[in-house]
mmCIF file of C-alpha atoms in Angstrom:
data_model
loop_
_atom_site.group_PDB
_atom_site.id
_atom_site.type_symbol
_atom_site.label_atom_id
_atom_site.label_comp_id
_atom_site.label_asym_id
_atom_site.label_seq_id
_atom_site.Cartn_x
_atom_site.Cartn_y
_atom_site.Cartn_z
ATOM 1 C CA UNK A 30 -30.875 -50.667 -27.096
ATOM 2 C CA UNK A 31 -32.318 -51.122 -30.443
ATOM 3 C CA UNK A 32 -32.500 -54.148 -32.569
ATOM 4 C CA UNK A 33 -32.595 -53.868 -36.400
ATOM 5 C CA UNK A 34 -34.324 -56.354 -38.557
ATOM 6 C CA UNK A 35 -33.852 -57.456 -42.287
ATOM 7 C CA UNK A 36 -36.998 -55.754 -43.343
ATOM 8 C CA UNK A 37 -35.560 -52.318 -42.301
ATOM 9 C CA UNK A 38 -37.588 -52.045 -39.085
ATOM 10 C CA UNK A 39 -36.198 -51.542 -35.571
ATOM 11 C CA UNK A 40 -37.452 -52.245 -32.171
ATOM 12 C CA UNK A 41 -36.437 -51.097 -28.634
ATOM 13 C CA UNK A 42 -35.304 -54.195 -26.808
ATOM 14 C CA UNK A 43 -33.460 -52.736 -23.736
ATOM 15 C CA UNK A 44 -35.746 -54.543 -21.253
ATOM 16 C CA UNK A 45 -35.264 -57.902 -23.073
ATOM 17 C CA UNK A 46 -31.477 -57.677 -23.385
ATOM 18 C CA UNK A 47 -28.853 -59.267 -21.150
ATOM 19 C CA UNK A 48 -25.992 -56.935 -20.323
ATOM 20 C CA UNK A 49 -22.652 -57.991 -18.847
ATOM 21 C CA UNK A 50 -19.518 -56.067 -17.716
ATOM 22 C CA UNK A 51 -16.105 -57.372 -18.356
ATOM 23 C CA UNK A 52 -14.941 -55.832 -15.065
ATOM 24 C CA UNK A 53 -17.646 -54.975 -12.464
ATOM 25 C CA UNK A 54 -14.929 -53.481 -10.169
ATOM 26 C CA UNK A 55 -14.717 -50.622 -12.567
ATOM 27 C CA UNK A 56 -18.108 -50.559 -14.347
ATOM 28 C CA UNK A 57 -21.162 -52.207 -12.685
ATOM 29 C CA UNK A 58 -24.652 -52.735 -14.165
ATOM 30 C CA UNK A 59 -27.881 -51.487 -12.378
ATOM 31 C CA UNK A 60 -31.215 -51.940 -14.122
ATOM 32 C CA UNK A 61 -29.389 -52.210 -17.458
ATOM 33 C CA UNK A 62 -27.487 -48.975 -16.925
ATOM 34 C CA UNK A 63 -23.746 -48.755 -16.523
ATOM 35 C CA UNK A 64 -22.547 -47.436 -13.137
ATOM 36 C CA UNK A 65 -18.934 -46.105 -12.669
ATOM 37 C CA UNK A 66 -17.587 -47.906 -9.593
ATOM 38 C CA UNK A 67 -13.947 -46.914 -9.743
ATOM 39 C CA UNK A 68 -11.585 -44.956 -12.069
ATOM 40 C CA UNK A 69 -10.218 -47.048 -14.909
ATOM 41 C CA UNK A 70 -11.083 -48.682 -18.218
ATOM 42 C CA UNK A 71 -11.921 -48.983 -20.913
ATOM 43 C CA UNK A 72 -14.219 -51.927 -19.859
ATOM 44 C CA UNK A 73 -16.220 -53.778 -22.422
ATOM 45 C CA UNK A 74 -20.022 -53.945 -21.907
ATOM 46 C CA UNK A 75 -21.728 -56.686 -23.929
ATOM 47 C CA UNK A 76 -25.456 -56.792 -24.764
ATOM 48 C CA UNK A 77 -27.091 -60.049 -25.929
ATOM 49 C CA UNK A 78 -30.525 -60.311 -27.552
ATOM 50 C CA UNK A 79 -31.922 -63.207 -29.462
ATOM 51 C CA UNK A 80 -28.657 -64.847 -30.109
ATOM 52 C CA UNK A 81 -26.853 -61.663 -31.271
ATOM 53 C CA UNK A 82 -24.588 -59.324 -29.423
ATOM 54 C CA UNK A 83 -23.160 -55.804 -29.398
ATOM 55 C CA UNK A 84 -20.335 -54.260 -27.369
ATOM 56 C CA UNK A 85 -19.435 -50.868 -26.035
ATOM 57 C CA UNK A 86 -16.365 -49.707 -24.229
ATOM 58 C CA UNK A 87 -16.769 -47.643 -21.139
ATOM 59 C CA UNK A 88 -14.020 -45.572 -19.311
ATOM 60 C CA UNK A 89 -14.612 -44.295 -15.812
ATOM 61 C CA UNK A 90 -13.003 -40.984 -14.927
ATOM 62 C CA UNK A 91 -12.995 -39.050 -11.718
ATOM 63 C CA UNK A 92 -15.436 -36.095 -11.686
ATOM 64 C CA UNK A 93 -13.898 -32.820 -12.154
ATOM 65 C CA UNK A 94 -14.380 -29.832 -9.709
ATOM 66 C CA UNK A 95 -16.768 -27.361 -11.159
ATOM 67 C CA UNK A 96 -17.066 -24.615 -8.445
ATOM 68 C CA UNK A 97 -16.407 -23.787 -4.707
ATOM 69 C CA UNK A 98 -18.969 -22.188 -2.493
ATOM 70 C CA UNK A 99 -18.109 -20.777 0.920
ATOM 71 C CA UNK A 100 -20.603 -20.999 3.845
ATOM 72 C CA UNK A 101 -21.693 -18.747 5.254
ATOM 73 C CA UNK A 102 -21.194 -16.263 2.396
ATOM 74 C CA UNK A 103 -20.182 -13.572 4.887
ATOM 75 C CA UNK A 104 -19.086 -13.027 8.408
ATOM 76 C CA UNK A 105 -19.469 -10.038 10.852
ATOM 77 C CA UNK A 106 -16.891 -10.181 13.584
ATOM 78 C CA UNK A 107 -15.744 -7.978 16.358
ATOM 79 C CA UNK A 108 -11.889 -7.569 16.796
ATOM 80 C CA UNK A 109 -10.539 -10.612 18.527
ATOM 81 C CA UNK A 110 -13.365 -12.933 17.652
ATOM 82 C CA UNK A 111 -13.199 -16.028 15.475
ATOM 83 C CA UNK A 112 -15.575 -17.366 12.886
ATOM 84 C CA UNK A 113 -15.584 -20.624 10.802
ATOM 85 C CA UNK A 114 -16.092 -20.671 7.084
ATOM 86 C CA UNK A 115 -16.624 -23.945 5.259
ATOM 87 C CA UNK A 116 -15.887 -24.666 1.568
ATOM 88 C CA UNK A 117 -18.197 -26.949 -0.500
ATOM 89 C CA UNK A 118 -16.951 -28.316 -3.881
ATOM 90 C CA UNK A 119 -19.523 -29.021 -6.607
ATOM 91 C CA UNK A 120 -18.400 -31.665 -9.234
ATOM 92 C CA UNK A 121 -19.197 -32.429 -12.880
ATOM 93 C CA UNK A 122 -21.237 -35.481 -11.880
ATOM 94 C CA UNK A 123 -23.583 -33.472 -9.785
ATOM 95 C CA UNK A 124 -22.067 -34.564 -6.483
ATOM 96 C CA UNK A 125 -20.724 -32.208 -3.727
ATOM 97 C CA UNK A 126 -18.398 -32.624 -0.819
ATOM 98 C CA UNK A 127 -16.777 -30.423 1.773
ATOM 99 C CA UNK A 128 -13.234 -29.331 0.664
ATOM 100 C CA UNK A 129 -12.462 -27.044 3.612
ATOM 101 C CA UNK A 130 -9.302 -29.029 4.587
ATOM 102 C CA UNK A 131 -8.141 -29.446 1.035
ATOM 103 C CA UNK A 132 -8.408 -25.869 -0.129
ATOM 104 C CA UNK A 133 -5.855 -23.199 0.171
ATOM 105 C CA UNK A 134 -7.137 -20.097 2.164
ATOM 106 C CA UNK A 135 -6.190 -16.487 1.902
ATOM 107 C CA UNK A 136 -7.244 -13.107 3.204
ATOM 108 C CA UNK A 137 -7.128 -9.868 1.020
ATOM 109 C CA UNK A 138 -6.172 -7.777 4.158
ATOM 110 C CA UNK A 139 -4.302 -9.424 6.955
ATOM 111 C CA UNK A 140 -4.682 -6.224 8.996
ATOM 112 C CA UNK A 141 -8.440 -6.878 8.995
ATOM 113 C CA UNK A 142 -8.368 -10.836 9.401
ATOM 114 C CA UNK A 143 -6.355 -13.954 8.983
ATOM 115 C CA UNK A 144 -7.652 -17.324 7.873
ATOM 116 C CA UNK A 145 -6.388 -21.003 8.514
ATOM 117 C CA UNK A 146 -8.382 -23.863 7.130
ATOM 118 C CA UNK A 147 -11.443 -21.728 7.140
ATOM 119 C CA UNK A 148 -11.138 -20.381 10.678
ATOM 120 C CA UNK A 149 -11.210 -16.570 10.485
ATOM 121 C CA UNK A 150 -9.709 -14.422 13.240
ATOM 122 C CA UNK A 151 -10.607 -10.854 13.360
ATOM 123 C CA UNK A 152 -7.557 -8.560 13.660
ATOM 124 C CA UNK A 153 -8.799 -5.005 13.173
ATOM 125 C CA UNK A 154 -11.711 -3.045 11.869
ATOM 126 C CA UNK A 155 -12.398 -3.106 8.181
ATOM 127 C CA UNK A 156 -13.556 -5.373 5.277
ATOM 128 C CA UNK A 157 -11.686 -8.261 3.777
ATOM 129 C CA UNK A 158 -12.321 -10.936 1.218
ATOM 130 C CA UNK A 159 -11.471 -14.529 2.218
ATOM 131 C CA UNK A 160 -10.854 -16.923 -0.631
ATOM 132 C CA UNK A 161 -10.652 -20.611 -0.848
ATOM 133 C CA UNK A 162 -8.780 -22.184 -3.875
ATOM 134 C CA UNK A 163 -8.667 -25.767 -5.127
ATOM 135 C CA UNK A 164 -7.736 -27.150 -8.500
ATOM 136 C CA UNK A 165 -8.084 -23.736 -10.135
ATOM 137 C CA UNK A 166 -11.488 -23.030 -8.735
ATOM 138 C CA UNK A 167 -12.191 -20.334 -6.002
ATOM 139 C CA UNK A 168 -14.848 -19.357 -3.687
ATOM 140 C CA UNK A 169 -14.979 -16.183 -1.634
ATOM 141 C CA UNK A 170 -16.802 -14.619 1.255
ATOM 142 C CA UNK A 171 -16.883 -11.121 2.647
ATOM 143 C CA UNK A 172 -15.601 -10.531 6.250
ATOM 144 C CA UNK A 173 -16.550 -7.381 8.127
ATOM 145 C CA UNK A 174 -14.518 -6.671 11.366
ATOM 146 C CA UNK A 175 -16.207 -4.163 13.619
ATOM 147 C CA UNK A 176 -14.487 -1.981 16.261
ATOM 148 C CA UNK A 177 -14.966 -3.394 19.812
ATOM 149 C CA UNK A 178 -17.953 -1.812 21.617
ATOM 150 C CA UNK A 179 -17.844 -0.105 24.981
ATOM 151 C CA UNK A 180 -19.386 -2.421 27.637
ATOM 152 C CA UNK A 181 -19.010 -0.348 30.806
ATOM 153 C CA UNK A 182 -16.834 2.187 32.611
ATOM 154 C CA UNK A 183 -15.093 1.167 35.768
ATOM 155 C CA UNK A 184 -13.951 3.510 38.537
ATOM 156 C CA UNK A 185 -10.757 2.674 40.458
ATOM 157 C CA UNK A 186 -10.977 2.384 43.466
ATOM 158 C CA UNK A 187 -14.693 1.174 43.251
ATOM 159 C CA UNK A 188 -15.249 1.964 46.930
ATOM 160 C CA UNK A 189 -13.408 4.122 49.232
ATOM 161 C CA UNK A 190 -13.511 5.517 52.740
ATOM 162 C CA UNK A 191 -12.171 9.065 52.758
ATOM 163 C CA UNK A 192 -11.023 11.556 55.542
ATOM 164 C CA UNK A 193 -12.717 15.007 55.300
ATOM 165 C CA UNK A 194 -10.805 17.895 53.706
ATOM 166 C CA UNK A 195 -8.464 15.800 51.530
ATOM 167 C CA UNK A 196 -8.432 15.144 47.817
ATOM 168 C CA UNK A 197 -8.072 11.523 46.735
ATOM 169 C CA UNK A 198 -7.140 10.332 43.239
ATOM 170 C CA UNK A 199 -9.723 8.322 41.189
ATOM 171 C CA UNK A 200 -9.332 6.806 37.772
ATOM 172 C CA UNK A 201 -11.856 5.512 35.272
ATOM 173 C CA UNK A 202 -11.431 2.944 32.581
ATOM 174 C CA UNK A 203 -13.421 2.056 29.612
ATOM 175 C CA UNK A 204 -13.916 -1.750 29.130
ATOM 176 C CA UNK A 205 -14.663 -3.037 25.709
ATOM 177 C CA UNK A 206 -16.215 -6.113 24.231
ATOM 178 C CA UNK A 207 -12.767 -7.560 23.151
ATOM 179 C CA UNK A 208 -11.685 -7.491 26.875
ATOM 180 C CA UNK A 209 -9.427 -4.536 26.227
ATOM 181 C CA UNK A 210 -9.405 -1.524 28.467
ATOM 182 C CA UNK A 211 -8.478 2.152 28.085
ATOM 183 C CA UNK A 212 -8.078 4.882 30.705
ATOM 184 C CA UNK A 213 -10.611 7.623 30.139
ATOM 185 C CA UNK A 214 -10.113 9.546 33.463
ATOM 186 C CA UNK A 215 -9.481 12.989 31.787
ATOM 187 C CA UNK A 216 -12.014 12.307 28.957
ATOM 188 C CA UNK A 217 -14.932 11.437 31.252
ATOM 189 C CA UNK A 218 -17.471 13.686 32.841
ATOM 190 C CA UNK A 219 -17.397 13.257 36.593
ATOM 191 C CA UNK A 220 -20.378 13.843 38.792
ATOM 192 C CA UNK A 221 -21.429 13.076 42.460
ATOM 193 C CA UNK A 222 -24.924 12.642 43.758
ATOM 194 C CA UNK A 223 -24.116 14.399 47.091
ATOM 195 C CA UNK A 224 -21.501 17.142 46.251
ATOM 196 C CA UNK A 225 -21.740 18.551 49.837
ATOM 197 C CA UNK A 226 -20.034 15.217 50.969
ATOM 198 C CA UNK A 227 -17.761 14.323 47.985
ATOM 199 C CA UNK A 228 -17.089 16.562 44.906
ATOM 200 C CA UNK A 229 -15.019 15.472 41.804
ATOM 201 C CA UNK A 230 -12.393 18.153 40.941
ATOM 202 C CA UNK A 231 -9.633 18.353 38.368
ATOM 203 C CA UNK A 232 -6.315 19.150 40.017
ATOM 204 C CA UNK A 233 -3.120 19.567 37.965
ATOM 205 C CA UNK A 234 -4.781 17.698 35.053
ATOM 206 C CA UNK A 235 -5.922 14.795 37.105
ATOM 207 C CA UNK A 236 -9.350 14.039 38.543
ATOM 208 C CA UNK A 237 -9.804 13.347 42.173
ATOM 209 C CA UNK A 238 -12.498 13.519 44.617
ATOM 210 C CA UNK A 239 -12.524 16.091 47.297
ATOM 211 C CA UNK A 240 -13.968 14.811 50.615
ATOM 212 C CA UNK A 241 -15.871 17.819 51.835
ATOM 213 C CA UNK A 242 -17.897 16.390 54.714
ATOM 214 C CA UNK A 243 -19.205 13.410 56.617
ATOM 215 C CA UNK A 244 -21.677 11.181 54.726
ATOM 216 C CA UNK A 245 -22.083 8.891 51.662
ATOM 217 C CA UNK A 246 -21.872 9.919 48.196
ATOM 218 C CA UNK A 247 -21.891 8.090 44.872
ATOM 219 C CA UNK A 248 -19.332 9.314 42.309
ATOM 220 C CA UNK A 249 -19.937 8.632 38.511
ATOM 221 C CA UNK A 250 -17.803 8.767 35.479
ATOM 222 C CA UNK A 251 -19.524 8.940 32.087
#
């Protein structure tokens, strides 16, 4: 605040001025600065110095949303997995707060992923953009869904006691990271470490093990 004198000079007198607010529930005063407490106004602020006074009217408005940022800015998931995105809103007064629950969420490809309140569920391989929208502002993140990876191959039955000179059916299954399984009996390469005892053979389009002699053998599918 400046005081102006009759000789045309002026002086900064803020530190020596008494300030009051007509409604401290809306506009407070901290170290001679007006601070918005709640939305409302206008509120009259009065400054008194050396028997003179001046007034100003202050209106407090809600800060406006400037932008939305998603965290993390990208997800890499495997089919069947889930991942959480969070939306952070930045406001005109420099503040920020989480708006995950307030935003409207969408996915650019529902065959790749779905999203609900920031929780992303991987549906199938591919890329999609997940968007959070609030009060006309949007934030987005890329989601990459990878195909499930092969974990191991299981043979059924895993152990067997066979009678010589007979052929027994065996099956092999590929087990994937998303807990799915696929039969790969005819697509696999079958081997045995002791073919004089047990030999994998293809009969009528199906794989089986020919028990050729007495002993122990390990059969593999790869």
